[in-house]
Coordinates of C-alpha atoms in Angstrom, one line a residue:
M1 CA -170.9 -207.6 -121.6
I2 CA -170.8 -205.6 -118.7
K3 CA -173.7 -207.1 -117.0
K4 CA -172.4 -210.9 -117.9
L5 CA -169.2 -209.6 -116.0
R6 CA -170.9 -208.2 -113.0
T7 CA -173.1 -211.4 -112.6
K8 CA -169.7 -213.4 -113.2
M9 CA -167.8 -211.3 -110.3
I10 CA -171.0 -211.6 -108.0
I11 CA -171.0 -215.4 -108.3
V12 CA -167.2 -216.2 -108.3
S13 CA -166.9 -213.7 -105.3
T14 CA -170.2 -215.2 -103.3
L15 CA -168.9 -218.8 -104.5
S16 CA -165.2 -218.0 -102.8
V17 CA -166.7 -217.0 -99.9
L18 CA -169.0 -219.9 -99.5
A19 CA -166.0 -222.4 -100.1
V20 CA -164.1 -220.5 -97.2
L21 CA -167.3 -221.0 -94.6
V22 CA -167.2 -224.6 -95.7
V23 CA -163.8 -225.2 -95.0
I24 CA -163.6 -223.0 -91.4
L25 CA -167.4 -224.6 -90.1
G26 CA -166.4 -228.4 -91.1
V27 CA -162.8 -228.2 -89.3
I28 CA -164.2 -226.5 -86.4
N29 CA -167.5 -229.0 -86.4
G30 CA -165.3 -232.1 -87.1
V31 CA -162.8 -231.2 -84.6
T32 CA -165.7 -230.9 -82.0
F33 CA -167.3 -234.0 -82.7
Y34 CA -163.8 -236.1 -82.8
N35 CA -163.3 -234.5 -79.2
I36 CA -166.4 -235.5 -78.3
N37 CA -166.2 -239.6 -79.4
Q38 CA -162.8 -239.5 -78.2
R39 CA -163.6 -238.5 -74.5
A40 CA -166.4 -241.0 -74.8
D41 CA -163.9 -243.9 -76.3
E42 CA -161.5 -243.1 -73.1
L43 CA -164.3 -243.0 -70.7
I44 CA -165.7 -246.7 -72.2
H45 CA -162.3 -248.0 -72.3
I46 CA -161.8 -247.0 -68.5
L47 CA -165.3 -248.9 -67.9
A48 CA -164.6 -252.1 -69.7
E49 CA -161.3 -252.4 -67.9
N50 CA -162.9 -251.9 -64.6
E51 CA -165.8 -254.4 -65.1
G52 CA -168.4 -251.5 -66.1
R53 CA -167.4 -249.6 -62.8
F54 CA -165.0 -246.4 -62.2
P55 CA -161.8 -247.1 -60.6
K56 CA -161.4 -245.7 -57.0
L57 CA -159.5 -243.1 -56.0
V58 CA -157.4 -243.3 -52.9
E59 CA -158.4 -241.0 -50.2
G60 CA -156.2 -238.3 -49.4
E61 CA -154.4 -238.5 -52.7
P62 CA -153.4 -235.0 -54.3
I63 CA -155.9 -233.7 -56.6
Q64 CA -153.4 -233.5 -59.5
Q65 CA -152.4 -237.2 -59.1
K66 CA -156.2 -238.1 -58.9
K67 CA -157.0 -236.4 -62.1
D68 CA -154.0 -237.9 -64.0
R69 CA -154.9 -241.4 -63.0
H70 CA -156.9 -243.1 -65.7
N71 CA -157.5 -239.1 -67.1
V72 CA -160.3 -239.3 -64.4
S73 CA -161.3 -236.6 -61.9
P74 CA -162.8 -237.3 -58.5
E75 CA -166.3 -235.5 -60.0
T76 CA -166.1 -237.8 -63.2
P77 CA -167.8 -241.2 -61.7
Y78 CA -170.6 -238.7 -60.3
E79 CA -170.9 -236.7 -63.6
T80 CA -171.3 -239.5 -66.0
R81 CA -174.2 -241.4 -66.7
F82 CA -173.7 -245.1 -68.2
F83 CA -175.0 -248.8 -68.1
T84 CA -173.3 -252.4 -69.0
V85 CA -175.3 -255.1 -70.2
Y86 CA -173.6 -258.5 -70.3
V87 CA -175.2 -260.9 -73.5
D88 CA -174.2 -264.4 -74.2
R89 CA -172.6 -265.9 -77.4
S90 CA -175.9 -265.9 -78.9
G91 CA -176.6 -261.8 -78.0
R92 CA -179.2 -262.8 -75.6
A93 CA -178.9 -260.5 -72.6
L94 CA -177.8 -262.2 -69.3
A95 CA -177.6 -259.3 -66.9
A96 CA -177.8 -255.2 -66.8
D97 CA -176.4 -252.6 -64.4
T98 CA -178.6 -249.6 -64.9
G99 CA -177.6 -247.9 -61.3
S100 CA -175.6 -245.3 -62.5
I101 CA -178.5 -244.0 -65.1
A102 CA -182.2 -243.0 -64.3
A103 CA -183.5 -242.9 -67.9
I104 CA -183.1 -246.3 -68.8
N105 CA -184.6 -249.3 -67.3
T106 CA -183.2 -253.0 -67.5
A107 CA -185.9 -254.2 -70.2
V108 CA -184.7 -251.7 -72.7
A109 CA -181.1 -251.6 -71.8
N110 CA -181.7 -255.2 -72.8
E111 CA -183.3 -254.4 -76.0
M112 CA -180.4 -252.1 -76.6
A113 CA -177.6 -254.5 -76.0
E114 CA -178.8 -257.1 -78.2
K115 CA -179.2 -254.7 -81.1
A116 CA -175.7 -253.5 -80.5
Y117 CA -174.3 -256.9 -80.6
A118 CA -176.7 -258.4 -83.7
S119 CA -175.0 -255.3 -85.5
G120 CA -171.7 -257.2 -85.8
R121 CA -169.8 -253.8 -84.7
G122 CA -167.5 -253.4 -82.1
D123 CA -168.6 -249.8 -80.7
G124 CA -171.0 -247.2 -82.4
F125 CA -173.9 -245.0 -81.2
I126 CA -177.5 -245.9 -80.4
Q127 CA -179.6 -242.8 -80.1
D128 CA -177.3 -240.7 -78.3
Y129 CA -175.8 -243.5 -76.5
K130 CA -171.9 -244.7 -77.4
Y131 CA -171.4 -248.2 -76.8
S132 CA -168.5 -250.5 -77.3
V133 CA -168.5 -254.3 -76.9
S134 CA -165.8 -256.6 -75.1
K135 CA -165.9 -259.8 -75.4
N136 CA -164.6 -262.3 -72.8
G137 CA -164.9 -266.3 -73.3
D138 CA -168.8 -267.0 -73.7
K139 CA -170.1 -263.8 -72.6
A140 CA -169.6 -260.3 -73.8
M141 CA -169.8 -257.0 -72.0
I142 CA -171.7 -254.0 -73.6
V143 CA -170.7 -250.6 -72.1
F144 CA -173.1 -248.0 -73.2
L145 CA -172.1 -244.2 -72.4
D146 CA -175.0 -241.0 -72.5
C147 CA -173.3 -238.2 -74.4
G148 CA -176.8 -236.7 -75.1
R149 CA -175.6 -233.6 -73.3
D150 CA -172.7 -233.5 -75.3
L151 CA -174.2 -234.2 -78.4
R152 CA -176.9 -231.7 -78.0
T153 CA -174.5 -228.9 -77.4
F154 CA -172.9 -230.2 -80.7
R155 CA -175.8 -230.3 -82.5
S156 CA -176.9 -226.7 -81.2
F157 CA -173.5 -225.3 -82.4
L158 CA -173.8 -226.8 -85.6
V159 CA -176.9 -225.0 -86.0
T160 CA -175.9 -221.9 -84.9
S161 CA -172.8 -221.9 -86.9
L162 CA -174.6 -222.5 -90.1
M163 CA -176.9 -219.9 -89.5
V164 CA -174.5 -217.3 -88.5
A165 CA -172.4 -218.6 -91.9
A166 CA -175.7 -218.3 -94.0
A167 CA -176.2 -214.6 -92.6
G168 CA -172.7 -213.7 -93.4
L169 CA -173.2 -215.2 -96.7
V170 CA -176.4 -213.0 -97.7
G171 CA -174.3 -210.2 -96.1
V172 CA -171.4 -211.0 -98.4
F173 CA -173.8 -211.3 -101.3
V174 CA -175.5 -207.8 -100.8
L175 CA -172.3 -206.1 -100.4
V176 CA -170.9 -207.9 -103.6
Y177 CA -173.9 -207.1 -105.6
V178 CA -173.8 -203.3 -104.5
L179 CA -169.9 -202.5 -104.6
S180 CA -169.7 -204.7 -108.0
K181 CA -171.5 -201.6 -109.7
F182 CA -168.7 -199.4 -108.6
A183 CA -166.0 -201.9 -109.2
I184 CA -167.0 -201.9 -112.8
K185 CA -167.7 -198.5 -113.4
P186 CA -164.4 -197.2 -115.1
L187 CA -164.8 -200.6 -117.4
A188 CA -167.6 -200.2 -118.3
E189 CA -167.2 -196.9 -119.0
S190 CA -164.3 -197.5 -121.3
Y191 CA -166.3 -200.4 -122.7
E192 CA -169.0 -197.4 -123.8
K193 CA -166.4 -195.2 -124.7
Q194 CA -165.4 -198.3 -127.2
K195 CA -168.7 -198.7 -128.8
R196 CA -168.9 -195.3 -129.1
F197 CA -165.9 -194.4 -130.8
I198 CA -166.4 -197.3 -133.3
T199 CA -170.0 -196.2 -133.9
D200 CA -168.6 -192.6 -134.3
A201 CA -165.7 -193.5 -136.5
S202 CA -167.9 -195.7 -138.6
H203 CA -170.2 -193.1 -139.5
E204 CA -167.3 -190.6 -140.1
I205 CA -165.5 -192.9 -142.4
K206 CA -168.3 -193.2 -144.6
T207 CA -168.2 -189.7 -146.0
P208 CA -164.5 -189.4 -147.2
L209 CA -165.6 -192.7 -148.3
T210 CA -168.3 -191.5 -150.4
I211 CA -166.0 -188.5 -151.5
I212 CA -163.2 -191.4 -152.5
G213 CA -166.0 -192.8 -154.7
A214 CA -167.2 -190.0 -156.4
N215 CA -163.8 -188.7 -157.6
T216 CA -162.8 -191.9 -158.6
E217 CA -166.0 -191.8 -160.8
I218 CA -165.2 -188.4 -162.2
I219 CA -161.2 -189.6 -163.0
E220 CA -162.7 -192.8 -164.6
M221 CA -165.0 -190.3 -166.6
Q222 CA -162.2 -188.2 -167.8
S223 CA -159.4 -190.4 -168.2
G224 CA -161.4 -194.0 -168.1
E225 CA -160.7 -197.3 -165.9
S226 CA -157.5 -198.1 -165.2
E227 CA -156.0 -200.6 -162.5
W228 CA -155.5 -197.9 -160.1
T229 CA -159.4 -196.6 -160.0
Q230 CA -160.2 -200.3 -159.7
S231 CA -157.7 -201.0 -156.9
T232 CA -159.1 -197.6 -155.3
R233 CA -162.7 -199.1 -155.9
N234 CA -162.3 -202.3 -154.3
Q235 CA -160.7 -200.6 -151.4
I236 CA -163.5 -198.2 -151.0
R237 CA -165.9 -201.4 -151.0
R238 CA -163.7 -203.3 -148.1
L239 CA -163.6 -200.2 -146.0
T240 CA -167.6 -200.1 -146.7
E241 CA -168.1 -203.5 -145.7
L242 CA -165.9 -203.2 -142.8
T243 CA -167.5 -200.0 -141.3
V244 CA -171.0 -201.6 -141.6
Q245 CA -170.0 -204.7 -139.7
L246 CA -168.3 -202.4 -136.9
V247 CA -171.5 -200.8 -136.6
S248 CA -173.6 -204.1 -136.2
L249 CA -171.4 -205.5 -133.9
A250 CA -171.2 -202.6 -131.8
R251 CA -175.2 -202.6 -131.7
M252 CA -175.5 -206.2 -130.6
D253 CA -172.8 -205.5 -128.0
E254 CA -175.7 -203.0 -126.4
E255 CA -177.1 -204.1 -123.2
N256 CA -180.6 -203.2 -124.3
A257 CA -180.5 -204.7 -128.0
K258 CA -182.5 -207.0 -128.9
L259 CA -183.6 -208.8 -132.2
P260 CA -187.2 -208.9 -133.5
M261 CA -188.1 -212.4 -132.4
V262 CA -190.7 -214.1 -134.4
D263 CA -191.7 -218.0 -135.3
F264 CA -190.2 -218.9 -138.7
S265 CA -189.4 -222.3 -140.2
L266 CA -185.6 -222.5 -139.6
S267 CA -185.2 -225.6 -142.2
D268 CA -186.6 -223.5 -145.3
A269 CA -183.9 -220.3 -144.1
V270 CA -181.4 -222.4 -143.6
Q271 CA -181.9 -224.1 -147.1
E272 CA -182.4 -221.0 -148.8
E273 CA -179.2 -219.2 -147.5
A274 CA -177.3 -222.3 -147.8
E275 CA -178.1 -223.3 -151.6
P276 CA -176.1 -220.3 -153.5
F277 CA -173.1 -221.4 -151.7
V278 CA -173.1 -224.7 -153.5
P279 CA -172.3 -223.5 -156.8
L280 CA -170.1 -220.7 -155.1
A281 CA -168.1 -224.0 -153.9
Q282 CA -167.7 -225.4 -157.2
T283 CA -166.3 -222.4 -158.7
S284 CA -163.3 -222.8 -156.3
G285 CA -162.9 -226.4 -156.9
K286 CA -164.6 -227.3 -153.4
T287 CA -167.5 -229.4 -152.4
L288 CA -170.2 -228.3 -150.2
M289 CA -172.4 -231.0 -148.9
L290 CA -176.0 -229.5 -147.5
E291 CA -178.0 -231.9 -144.8
I292 CA -180.9 -230.0 -143.3
E293 CA -183.8 -231.9 -141.4
D294 CA -187.5 -230.8 -142.5
G295 CA -189.9 -229.2 -140.2
I296 CA -187.6 -227.7 -137.8
S297 CA -189.1 -224.0 -136.7
C298 CA -187.5 -221.5 -134.2
F299 CA -188.6 -218.4 -132.7
G300 CA -185.7 -215.9 -133.5
D301 CA -184.8 -213.4 -135.8
E302 CA -184.9 -214.7 -139.3
A303 CA -182.5 -212.4 -140.7
A304 CA -179.8 -212.2 -138.1
L305 CA -179.7 -216.3 -138.2
R306 CA -179.5 -216.7 -141.9
K307 CA -176.4 -214.0 -141.4
V308 CA -174.9 -216.7 -139.2
V309 CA -175.3 -219.4 -141.9
S310 CA -173.8 -217.1 -144.3
I311 CA -170.8 -216.0 -142.3
L312 CA -169.9 -219.9 -141.1
L313 CA -170.2 -220.9 -145.1
E314 CA -168.2 -217.7 -146.2
N315 CA -165.5 -218.8 -143.3
A316 CA -165.7 -222.4 -144.9
I317 CA -165.3 -221.8 -148.3
R318 CA -162.7 -219.0 -147.8
Y319 CA -160.4 -220.9 -145.4
S320 CA -160.4 -224.4 -146.6
D321 CA -157.6 -226.4 -148.5
A322 CA -157.8 -226.8 -152.2
E323 CA -160.5 -229.3 -152.9
G324 CA -161.8 -229.0 -149.7
K325 CA -164.6 -230.7 -148.4
I326 CA -167.2 -228.9 -146.6
S327 CA -170.7 -229.9 -144.9
L328 CA -173.6 -228.0 -143.3
K329 CA -176.0 -230.1 -141.1
L330 CA -179.3 -228.8 -139.7
S331 CA -180.8 -231.0 -136.8
R332 CA -182.8 -230.9 -133.4
Q333 CA -180.8 -231.9 -130.2
G334 CA -183.5 -232.3 -127.5
K335 CA -184.6 -228.9 -126.9
K336 CA -182.2 -227.3 -129.1
N337 CA -181.5 -226.5 -132.6
R338 CA -178.1 -227.5 -134.3
L339 CA -176.2 -226.0 -136.8
W340 CA -173.4 -227.6 -137.7
V341 CA -170.5 -226.5 -140.2
R342 CA -167.2 -228.6 -140.9
N343 CA -164.6 -227.8 -143.4
T344 CA -161.4 -229.7 -144.0
V345 CA -158.1 -227.5 -143.7
N346 CA -154.3 -227.9 -144.7
G347 CA -153.3 -227.8 -140.9
I348 CA -154.4 -227.3 -137.4
E349 CA -154.1 -228.2 -134.1
P350 CA -156.7 -230.7 -132.3
G351 CA -158.7 -229.2 -129.7
S352 CA -161.2 -226.3 -129.0
H353 CA -160.3 -222.8 -131.2
D354 CA -162.9 -220.8 -129.5
I355 CA -160.2 -218.0 -129.6
M356 CA -161.2 -217.3 -133.6
F357 CA -164.2 -215.9 -132.5
E358 CA -162.1 -212.8 -130.8
R359 CA -162.3 -209.8 -133.0
F360 CA -159.7 -209.2 -135.9
Y361 CA -158.2 -212.7 -135.2
R362 CA -156.3 -214.0 -137.8
A363 CA -154.7 -217.5 -137.8
D364 CA -151.4 -216.3 -139.4
S365 CA -149.2 -214.4 -137.1
S366 CA -148.8 -211.5 -140.0
R367 CA -152.5 -210.8 -140.1
N368 CA -152.7 -210.3 -143.6
S369 CA -155.4 -210.1 -145.5
K370 CA -154.9 -212.4 -148.6
A371 CA -157.9 -214.7 -148.1
G372 CA -160.1 -211.5 -147.3
G373 CA -162.3 -211.1 -144.4
Y374 CA -161.7 -208.8 -141.6
G375 CA -161.6 -211.1 -138.6
I376 CA -164.7 -210.1 -137.2
G377 CA -167.5 -211.8 -139.0
L378 CA -167.6 -214.9 -136.3
S379 CA -167.6 -212.5 -133.8
I380 CA -170.7 -211.2 -135.2
A381 CA -171.9 -214.5 -135.5
Q382 CA -171.1 -215.2 -132.0
S383 CA -173.6 -212.5 -130.9
I384 CA -176.1 -213.2 -132.5
I385 CA -176.2 -216.6 -131.3
E386 CA -175.7 -215.9 -127.6
Q387 CA -178.8 -213.1 -128.3
H388 CA -180.4 -216.5 -129.1
K389 CA -179.8 -217.9 -125.9
G390 CA -176.9 -220.2 -127.5
K391 CA -173.3 -221.1 -127.7
L392 CA -171.5 -221.1 -130.6
T393 CA -167.9 -223.3 -130.6
A394 CA -164.8 -223.9 -132.8
H395 CA -163.4 -227.6 -132.3
S396 CA -160.7 -229.8 -134.4
K397 CA -161.0 -233.6 -133.7
D398 CA -157.9 -234.1 -136.1
T399 CA -155.3 -231.9 -137.9
R400 CA -157.5 -232.1 -141.4
S401 CA -160.6 -230.2 -140.2
I402 CA -162.1 -227.8 -138.0
E403 CA -166.0 -227.7 -137.0
F404 CA -168.0 -224.8 -136.1
T405 CA -171.4 -225.9 -133.9
A406 CA -174.3 -223.8 -133.0
L407 CA -176.4 -224.6 -130.2
F408 CA -179.6 -222.4 -129.6

């Protein structure tokens, strides 16, 4: 349990940091790309409005006014690399102006323009060139703007930010992995003390129970059996069973506890364990139906899995309604074994009822024991299934029945 808790803590912490990093990097890189694209659109719009040229600035005009006009500085025409191509209505290139760029010749410019016009889009990217199509009568002017420098800077920043984020995530994982051991240490110590207390208390209870049982036998030998001695014997039996189950549960909770795993016929084991419950159900006025698929094998602890069958059937018979109907099915589901027990009840809320696997849980608020049991049988069954790398769930599809499903 402590190991699982630590693992969950590491996973949750790492995923939380990952989510924050994804949001931060997404926003930063998204805004950066948006600004690049927005700036490109502004320059292309200026070029399209001025027939593929930057507007001339008035000589002697103050620098600030020159910057404000068309959002163009005096250096922008010399810094910007672009070219324009005129195409006809069919998309065939008519003329190209590549005087403001050295990396593209007329043939390449015409080819890119025809490709851009054929796409049917008003703007977009071809390689590192942002383009925009402006139609005017039978002709269209396509302006291409070289965004290569900005895009290379953006890609470099993106890769660097991802590498830094990855390194930070690894660092967080290492720190959480190391520090989580200290964070859950008080809980681990408390849990170990609890298990030790259960084990020690169970052993200590056995001695007085043995003495009480012996004294009861002596009283019966001297005075004969009575309802009082019989009641004492019943309570001794209940306490003995409870202590055995508590010790069994505490041992299953141990981190290094391993069940003896062997190959065996699960079909035969379930059949043999379930058959004695058929007449037991009949004596209680209830019906138990078995549907066990032949030839199912399992690699696990046969005795422990037999105990699961016993616990589920005892629970079904004890808590089903009068004249209740109980069903047990064993089948293969993909690569897993599926053990399914269903019983009718007087009334239950539809949905998940995994709370029943909590120790000492009882459905009634008074937590009485009129129906027998101690409220830890299902906890033991759940622990056994988990040790077989499986899961045990409780679910109700209606208000008249409950199903226990073990996949392992």
